[in-house]
PDB file of C-alpha atoms in Angstrom:
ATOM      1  CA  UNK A   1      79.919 -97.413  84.734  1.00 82.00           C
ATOM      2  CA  UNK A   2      81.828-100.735  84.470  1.00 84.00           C
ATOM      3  CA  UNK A   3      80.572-101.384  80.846  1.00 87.00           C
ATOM      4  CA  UNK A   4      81.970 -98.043  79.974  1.00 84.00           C
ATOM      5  CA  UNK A   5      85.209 -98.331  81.157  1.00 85.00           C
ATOM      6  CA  UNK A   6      85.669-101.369  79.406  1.00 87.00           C
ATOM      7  CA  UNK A   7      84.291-100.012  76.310  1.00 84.00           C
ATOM      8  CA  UNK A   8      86.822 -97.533  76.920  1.00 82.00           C
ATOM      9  CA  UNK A   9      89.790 -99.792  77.667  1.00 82.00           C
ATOM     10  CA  UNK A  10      88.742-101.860  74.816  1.00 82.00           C
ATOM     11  CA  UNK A  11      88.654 -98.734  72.331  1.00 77.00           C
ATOM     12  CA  UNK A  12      91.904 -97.665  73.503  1.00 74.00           C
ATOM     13  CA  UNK A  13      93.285-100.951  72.823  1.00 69.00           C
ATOM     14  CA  UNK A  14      92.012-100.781  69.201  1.00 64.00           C
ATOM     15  CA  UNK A  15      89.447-103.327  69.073  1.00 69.00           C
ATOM     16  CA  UNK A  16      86.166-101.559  69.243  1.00 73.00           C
ATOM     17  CA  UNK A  17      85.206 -97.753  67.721  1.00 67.00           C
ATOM     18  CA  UNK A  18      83.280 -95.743  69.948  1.00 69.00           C
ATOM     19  CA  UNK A  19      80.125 -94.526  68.718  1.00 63.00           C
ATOM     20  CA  UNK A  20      77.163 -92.544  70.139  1.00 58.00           C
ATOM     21  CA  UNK A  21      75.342 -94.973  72.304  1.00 64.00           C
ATOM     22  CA  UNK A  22      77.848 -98.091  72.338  1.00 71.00           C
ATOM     23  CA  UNK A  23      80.311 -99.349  70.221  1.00 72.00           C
ATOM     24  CA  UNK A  24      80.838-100.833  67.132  1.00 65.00           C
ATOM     25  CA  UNK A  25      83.926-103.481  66.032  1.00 61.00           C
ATOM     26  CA  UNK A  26      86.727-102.024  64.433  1.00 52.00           C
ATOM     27  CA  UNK A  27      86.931-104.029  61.454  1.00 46.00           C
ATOM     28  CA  UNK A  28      83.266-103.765  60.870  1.00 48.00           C
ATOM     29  CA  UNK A  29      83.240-100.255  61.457  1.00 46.00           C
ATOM     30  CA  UNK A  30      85.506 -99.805  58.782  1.00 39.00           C
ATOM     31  CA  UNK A  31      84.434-101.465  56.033  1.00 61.00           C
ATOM     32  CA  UNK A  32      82.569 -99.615  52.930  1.00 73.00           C
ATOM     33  CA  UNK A  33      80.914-101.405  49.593  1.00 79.00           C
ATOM     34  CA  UNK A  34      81.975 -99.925  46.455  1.00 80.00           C
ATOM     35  CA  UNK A  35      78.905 -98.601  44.649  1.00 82.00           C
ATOM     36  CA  UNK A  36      78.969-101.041  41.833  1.00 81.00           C
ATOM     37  CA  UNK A  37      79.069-103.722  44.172  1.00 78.00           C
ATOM     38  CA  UNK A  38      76.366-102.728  46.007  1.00 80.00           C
ATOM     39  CA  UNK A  39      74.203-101.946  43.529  1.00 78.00           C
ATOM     40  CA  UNK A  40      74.575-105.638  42.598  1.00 75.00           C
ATOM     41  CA  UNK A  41      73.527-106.941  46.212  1.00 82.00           C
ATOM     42  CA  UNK A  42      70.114-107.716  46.585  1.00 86.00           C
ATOM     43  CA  UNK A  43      68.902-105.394  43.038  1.00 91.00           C
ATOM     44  CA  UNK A  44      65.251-105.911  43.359  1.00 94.00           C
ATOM     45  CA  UNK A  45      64.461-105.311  46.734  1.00 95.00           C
ATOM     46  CA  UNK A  46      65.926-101.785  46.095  1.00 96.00           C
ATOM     47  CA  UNK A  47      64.214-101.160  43.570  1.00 97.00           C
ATOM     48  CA  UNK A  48      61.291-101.647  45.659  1.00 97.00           C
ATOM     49  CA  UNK A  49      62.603 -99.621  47.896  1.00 98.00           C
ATOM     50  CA  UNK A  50      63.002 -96.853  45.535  1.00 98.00           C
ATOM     51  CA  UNK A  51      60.048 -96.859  43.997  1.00 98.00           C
ATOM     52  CA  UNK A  52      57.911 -96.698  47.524  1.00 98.00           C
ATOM     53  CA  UNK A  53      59.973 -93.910  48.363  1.00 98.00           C
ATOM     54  CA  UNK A  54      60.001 -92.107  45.175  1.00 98.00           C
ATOM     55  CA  UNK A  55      56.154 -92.140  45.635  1.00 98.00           C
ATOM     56  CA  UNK A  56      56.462 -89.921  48.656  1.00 98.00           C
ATOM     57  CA  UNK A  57      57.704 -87.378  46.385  1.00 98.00           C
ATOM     58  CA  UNK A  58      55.277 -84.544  44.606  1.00 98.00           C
ATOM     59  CA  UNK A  59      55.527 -82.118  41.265  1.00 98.00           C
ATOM     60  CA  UNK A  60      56.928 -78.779  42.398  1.00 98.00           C
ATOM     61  CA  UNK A  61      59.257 -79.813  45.396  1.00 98.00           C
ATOM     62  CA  UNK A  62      62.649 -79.676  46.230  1.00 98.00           C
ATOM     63  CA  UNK A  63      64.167 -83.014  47.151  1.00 98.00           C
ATOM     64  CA  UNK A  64      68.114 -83.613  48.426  1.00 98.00           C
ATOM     65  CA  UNK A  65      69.484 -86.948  47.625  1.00 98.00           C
ATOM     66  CA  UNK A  66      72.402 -88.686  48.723  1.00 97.00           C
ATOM     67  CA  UNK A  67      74.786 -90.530  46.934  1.00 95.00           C
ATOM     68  CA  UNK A  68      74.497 -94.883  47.435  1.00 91.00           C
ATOM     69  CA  UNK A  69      73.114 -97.766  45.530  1.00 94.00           C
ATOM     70  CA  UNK A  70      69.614 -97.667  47.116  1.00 96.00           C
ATOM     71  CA  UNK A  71      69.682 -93.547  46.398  1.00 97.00           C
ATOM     72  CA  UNK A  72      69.897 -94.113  43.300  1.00 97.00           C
ATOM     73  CA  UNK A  73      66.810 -96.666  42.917  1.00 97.00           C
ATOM     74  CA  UNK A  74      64.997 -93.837  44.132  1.00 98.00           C
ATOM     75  CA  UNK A  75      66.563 -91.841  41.191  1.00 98.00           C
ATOM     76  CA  UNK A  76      65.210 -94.259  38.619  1.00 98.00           C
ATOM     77  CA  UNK A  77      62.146 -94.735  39.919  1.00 98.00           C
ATOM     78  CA  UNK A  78      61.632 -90.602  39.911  1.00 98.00           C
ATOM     79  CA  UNK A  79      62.889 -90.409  36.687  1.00 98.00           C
ATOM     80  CA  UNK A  80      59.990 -93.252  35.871  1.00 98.00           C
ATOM     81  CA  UNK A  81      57.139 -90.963  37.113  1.00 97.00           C
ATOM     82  CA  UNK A  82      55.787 -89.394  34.241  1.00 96.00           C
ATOM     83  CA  UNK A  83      52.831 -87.909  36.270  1.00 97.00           C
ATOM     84  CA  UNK A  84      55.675 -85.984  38.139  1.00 97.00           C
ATOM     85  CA  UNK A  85      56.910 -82.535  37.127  1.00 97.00           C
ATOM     86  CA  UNK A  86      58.864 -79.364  37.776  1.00 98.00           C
ATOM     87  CA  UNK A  87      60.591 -81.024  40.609  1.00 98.00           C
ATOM     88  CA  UNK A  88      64.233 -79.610  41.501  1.00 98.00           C
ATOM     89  CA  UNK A  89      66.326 -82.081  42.630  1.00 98.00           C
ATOM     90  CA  UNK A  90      69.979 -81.903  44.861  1.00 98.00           C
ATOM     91  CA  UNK A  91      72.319 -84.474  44.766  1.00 98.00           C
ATOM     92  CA  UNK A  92      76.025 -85.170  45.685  1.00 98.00           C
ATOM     93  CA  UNK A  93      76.086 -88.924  43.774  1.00 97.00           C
ATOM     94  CA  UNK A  94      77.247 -89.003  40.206  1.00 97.00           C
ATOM     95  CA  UNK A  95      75.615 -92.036  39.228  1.00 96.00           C
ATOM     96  CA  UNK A  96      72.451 -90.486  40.920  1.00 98.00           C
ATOM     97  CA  UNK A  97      72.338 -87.331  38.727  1.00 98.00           C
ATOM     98  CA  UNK A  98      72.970 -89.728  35.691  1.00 97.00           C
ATOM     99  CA  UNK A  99      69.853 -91.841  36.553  1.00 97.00           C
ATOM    100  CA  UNK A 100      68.043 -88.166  36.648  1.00 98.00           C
ATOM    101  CA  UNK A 101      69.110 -86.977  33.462  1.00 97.00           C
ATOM    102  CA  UNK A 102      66.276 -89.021  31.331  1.00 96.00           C
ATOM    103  CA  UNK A 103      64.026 -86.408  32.981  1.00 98.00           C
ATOM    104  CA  UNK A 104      65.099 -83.443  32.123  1.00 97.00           C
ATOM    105  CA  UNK A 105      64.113 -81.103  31.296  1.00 97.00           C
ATOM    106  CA  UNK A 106      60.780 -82.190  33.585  1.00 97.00           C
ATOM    107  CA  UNK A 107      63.138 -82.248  36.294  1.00 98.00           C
ATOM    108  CA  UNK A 108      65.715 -79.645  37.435  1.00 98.00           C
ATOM    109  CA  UNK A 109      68.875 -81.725  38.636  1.00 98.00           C
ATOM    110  CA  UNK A 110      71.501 -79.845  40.939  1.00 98.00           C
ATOM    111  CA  UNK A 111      74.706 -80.978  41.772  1.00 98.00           C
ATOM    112  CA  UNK A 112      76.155 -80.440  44.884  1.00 97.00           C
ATOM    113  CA  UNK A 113      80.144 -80.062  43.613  1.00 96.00           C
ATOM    114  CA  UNK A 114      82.955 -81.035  46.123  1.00 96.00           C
ATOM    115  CA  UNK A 115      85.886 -83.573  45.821  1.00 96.00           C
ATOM    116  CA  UNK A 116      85.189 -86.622  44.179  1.00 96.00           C
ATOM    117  CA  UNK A 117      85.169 -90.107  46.387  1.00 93.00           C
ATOM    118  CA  UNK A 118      85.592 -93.199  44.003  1.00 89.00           C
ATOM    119  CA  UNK A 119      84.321 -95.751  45.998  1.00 84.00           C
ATOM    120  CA  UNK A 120      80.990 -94.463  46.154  1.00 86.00           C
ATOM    121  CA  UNK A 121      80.897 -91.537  42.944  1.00 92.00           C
ATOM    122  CA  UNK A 122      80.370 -88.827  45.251  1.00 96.00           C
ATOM    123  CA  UNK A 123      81.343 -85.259  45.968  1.00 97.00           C
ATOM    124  CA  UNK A 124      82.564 -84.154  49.527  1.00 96.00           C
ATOM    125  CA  UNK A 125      84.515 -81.808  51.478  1.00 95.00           C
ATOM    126  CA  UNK A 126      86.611 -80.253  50.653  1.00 95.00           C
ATOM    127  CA  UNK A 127      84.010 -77.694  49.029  1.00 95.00           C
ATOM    128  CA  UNK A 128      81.367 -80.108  49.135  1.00 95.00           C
ATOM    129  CA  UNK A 129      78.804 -78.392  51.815  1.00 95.00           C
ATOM    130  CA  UNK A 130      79.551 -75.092  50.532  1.00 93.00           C
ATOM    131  CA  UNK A 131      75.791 -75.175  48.280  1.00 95.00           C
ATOM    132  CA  UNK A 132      74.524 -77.356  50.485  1.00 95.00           C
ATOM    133  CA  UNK A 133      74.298 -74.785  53.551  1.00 92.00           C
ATOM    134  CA  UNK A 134      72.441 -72.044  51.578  1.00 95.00           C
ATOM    135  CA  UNK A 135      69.339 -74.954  50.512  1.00 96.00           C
ATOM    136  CA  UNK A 136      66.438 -76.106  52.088  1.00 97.00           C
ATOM    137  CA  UNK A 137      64.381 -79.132  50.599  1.00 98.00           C
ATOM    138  CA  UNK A 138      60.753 -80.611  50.937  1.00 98.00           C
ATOM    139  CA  UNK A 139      62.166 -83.929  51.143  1.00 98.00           C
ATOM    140  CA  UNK A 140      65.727 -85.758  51.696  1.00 98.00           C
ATOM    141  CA  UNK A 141      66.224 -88.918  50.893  1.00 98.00           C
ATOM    142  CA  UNK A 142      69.496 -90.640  51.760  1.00 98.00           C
ATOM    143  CA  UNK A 143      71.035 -94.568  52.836  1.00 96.00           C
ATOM    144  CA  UNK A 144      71.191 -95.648  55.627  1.00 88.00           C
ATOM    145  CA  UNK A 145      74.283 -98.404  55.875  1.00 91.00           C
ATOM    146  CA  UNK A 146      73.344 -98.693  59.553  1.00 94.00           C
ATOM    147  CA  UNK A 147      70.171 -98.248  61.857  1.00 95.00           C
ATOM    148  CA  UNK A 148      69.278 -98.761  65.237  1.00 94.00           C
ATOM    149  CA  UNK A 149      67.316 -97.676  67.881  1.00 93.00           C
ATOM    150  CA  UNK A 150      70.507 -96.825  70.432  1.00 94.00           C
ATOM    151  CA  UNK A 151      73.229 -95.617  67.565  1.00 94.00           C
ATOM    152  CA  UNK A 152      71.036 -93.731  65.420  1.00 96.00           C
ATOM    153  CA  UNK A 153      71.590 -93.409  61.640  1.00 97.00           C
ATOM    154  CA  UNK A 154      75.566 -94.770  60.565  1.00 96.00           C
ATOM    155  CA  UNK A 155      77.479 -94.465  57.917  1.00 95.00           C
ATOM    156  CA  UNK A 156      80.879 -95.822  57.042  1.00 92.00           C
ATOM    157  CA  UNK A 157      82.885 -92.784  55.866  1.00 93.00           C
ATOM    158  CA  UNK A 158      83.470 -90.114  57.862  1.00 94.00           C
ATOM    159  CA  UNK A 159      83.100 -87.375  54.736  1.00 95.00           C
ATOM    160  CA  UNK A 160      79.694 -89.284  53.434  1.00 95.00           C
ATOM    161  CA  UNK A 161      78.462 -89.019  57.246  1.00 96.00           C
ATOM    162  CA  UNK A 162      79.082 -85.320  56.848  1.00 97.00           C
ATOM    163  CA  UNK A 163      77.213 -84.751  53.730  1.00 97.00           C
ATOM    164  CA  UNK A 164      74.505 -86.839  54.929  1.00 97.00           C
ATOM    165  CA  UNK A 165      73.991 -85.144  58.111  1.00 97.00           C
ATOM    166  CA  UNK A 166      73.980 -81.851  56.122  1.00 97.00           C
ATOM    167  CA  UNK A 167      71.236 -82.631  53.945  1.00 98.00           C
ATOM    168  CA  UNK A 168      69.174 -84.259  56.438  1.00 98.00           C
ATOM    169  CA  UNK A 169      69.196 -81.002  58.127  1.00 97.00           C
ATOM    170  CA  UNK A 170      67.780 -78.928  54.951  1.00 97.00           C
ATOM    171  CA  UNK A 171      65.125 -81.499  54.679  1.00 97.00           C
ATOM    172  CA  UNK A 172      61.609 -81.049  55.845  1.00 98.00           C
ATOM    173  CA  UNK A 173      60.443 -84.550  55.426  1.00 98.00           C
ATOM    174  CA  UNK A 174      63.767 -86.852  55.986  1.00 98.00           C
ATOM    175  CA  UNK A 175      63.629 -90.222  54.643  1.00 98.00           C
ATOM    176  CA  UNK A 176      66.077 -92.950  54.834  1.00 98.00           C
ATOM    177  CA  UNK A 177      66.190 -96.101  52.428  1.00 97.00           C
ATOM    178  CA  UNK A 178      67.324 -98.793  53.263  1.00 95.00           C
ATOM    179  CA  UNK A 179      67.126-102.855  52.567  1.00 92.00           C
ATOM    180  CA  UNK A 180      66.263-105.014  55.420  1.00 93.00           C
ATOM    181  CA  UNK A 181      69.881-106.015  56.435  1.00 92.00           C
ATOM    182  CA  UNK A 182      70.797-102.925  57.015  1.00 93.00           C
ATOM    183  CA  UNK A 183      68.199-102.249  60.036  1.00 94.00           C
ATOM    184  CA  UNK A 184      69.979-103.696  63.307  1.00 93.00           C
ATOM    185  CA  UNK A 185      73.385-102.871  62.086  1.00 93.00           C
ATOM    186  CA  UNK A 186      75.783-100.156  63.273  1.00 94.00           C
ATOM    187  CA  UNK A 187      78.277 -98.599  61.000  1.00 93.00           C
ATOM    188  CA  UNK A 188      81.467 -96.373  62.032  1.00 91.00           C
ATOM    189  CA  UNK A 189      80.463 -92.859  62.006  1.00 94.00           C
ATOM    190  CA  UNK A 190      76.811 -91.602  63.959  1.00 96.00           C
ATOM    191  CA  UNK A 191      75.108 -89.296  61.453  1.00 97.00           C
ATOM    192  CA  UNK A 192      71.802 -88.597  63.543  1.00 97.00           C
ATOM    193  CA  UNK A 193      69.703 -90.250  66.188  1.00 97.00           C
ATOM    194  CA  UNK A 194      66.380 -91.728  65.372  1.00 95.00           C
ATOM    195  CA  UNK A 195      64.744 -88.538  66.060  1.00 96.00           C
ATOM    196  CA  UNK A 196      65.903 -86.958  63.370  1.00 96.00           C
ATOM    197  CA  UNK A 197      64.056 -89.155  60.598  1.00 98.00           C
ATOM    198  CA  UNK A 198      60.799 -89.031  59.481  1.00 98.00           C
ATOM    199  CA  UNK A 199      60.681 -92.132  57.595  1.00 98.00           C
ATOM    200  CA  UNK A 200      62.334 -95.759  56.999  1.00 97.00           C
ATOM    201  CA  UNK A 201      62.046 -97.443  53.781  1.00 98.00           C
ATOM    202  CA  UNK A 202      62.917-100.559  53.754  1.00 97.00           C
ATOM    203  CA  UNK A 203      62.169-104.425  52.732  1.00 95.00           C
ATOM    204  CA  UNK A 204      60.851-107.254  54.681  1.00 93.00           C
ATOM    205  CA  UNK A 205      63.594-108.708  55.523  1.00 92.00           C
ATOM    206  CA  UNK A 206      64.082-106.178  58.286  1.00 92.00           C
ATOM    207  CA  UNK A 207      63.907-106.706  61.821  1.00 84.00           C
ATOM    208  CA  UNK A 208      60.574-105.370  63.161  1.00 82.00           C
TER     209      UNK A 208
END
């Protein structure tokens, strides 16, 4: 009870963010890589990433995915697998439909539609969950810019939490990629608690 009413005292002072199961520091909280620069960070370890979780995917499914740097690994690497075909794929991400369109016509690529977000080439609300709540995938496969046991899956942007949390929902399988210095972080905005994925992929460099 003490610890929660300083939390609280402390959040209403400005310096912390409340999130589900703690709290997370304001500054922290708030900050969100551009896509470009991300994509940049630590290149081959997500592309290891998204080739072990492109491999999780089969011919014929439906697969959502979101919108980051590591997403879009997973992109490439799909668009790699020869051996896999007539797969229908969602996506909000710009860059991760472009990565996509070297398989086409193998692949059928959907996009979401929405308002476009620079920072990270993606398509939100307003209008952005309107397609989203009529599908239901085999597999989704979005980034996770924070996980931990006690805060769940984070994101940094309140409108990319929303999409996420969206197509987690329409996924059978749920996935989350994600390279190692991500795991044991905590991000602004809860998305879903550790229940409510199926799978981490991520790197060695994560905390066990």
């Amino acid at each position: 009870v003490t610890i929660r009413s300083d939390l609280d005292a402390l959040a209403a002072s400005g310096q912390i963010q409340r999130v589900r199961g703690g709290a997370v520091h304001r500054a922290a909280g708030a900050s969100e890589t551009d896509f470009e620069q991300a994509a940049d960070e630590r290149a081959a370890e997500k592309a290891a990433i998204g080739r072990a979780a492109a491999a999780l995917v089969e011919s014929g499914q439906t697969v959502m995915l979101g919108s980051g740097s590591t997403v879009a690994a997973v992109a490439r690497a799909l668009a790699a697998r020869e051996d896999v075909h007539e797969l229908t794929v969602v996506t909000n991400g710009l860059r991760v439909a472009a990565e996509l369109e070297r398989a086409l016509p193998r692949f059928t690529v959907i996009v979401s539609g929405g308002t476009l977000r620079r920072r990270q080439h993606s398509l939100v609300n307003p209008l952005g969950t309107s397609l989203l709540d009529q599908l239901h995938a085999h597999n989704t496969i979005v980034d996770g810019e924070g996980i931990t046991v006690e805060a769940g899956l984070t994101a940094a942007n309140p409108a990319e939490a929303e999409i996420k949390r969206l197509m987690l929902d329409a996924g059978r399988q749920r996935v989350v990629v994600a390279d190692g210095p991500r795991v044991g972080e905590v991000s602004l905005v809860h998305v879903c608690p550790t229940d409510g994925i199926d799978v981490i992929v991520t790197d060695g460099e994560a905390d066990e």
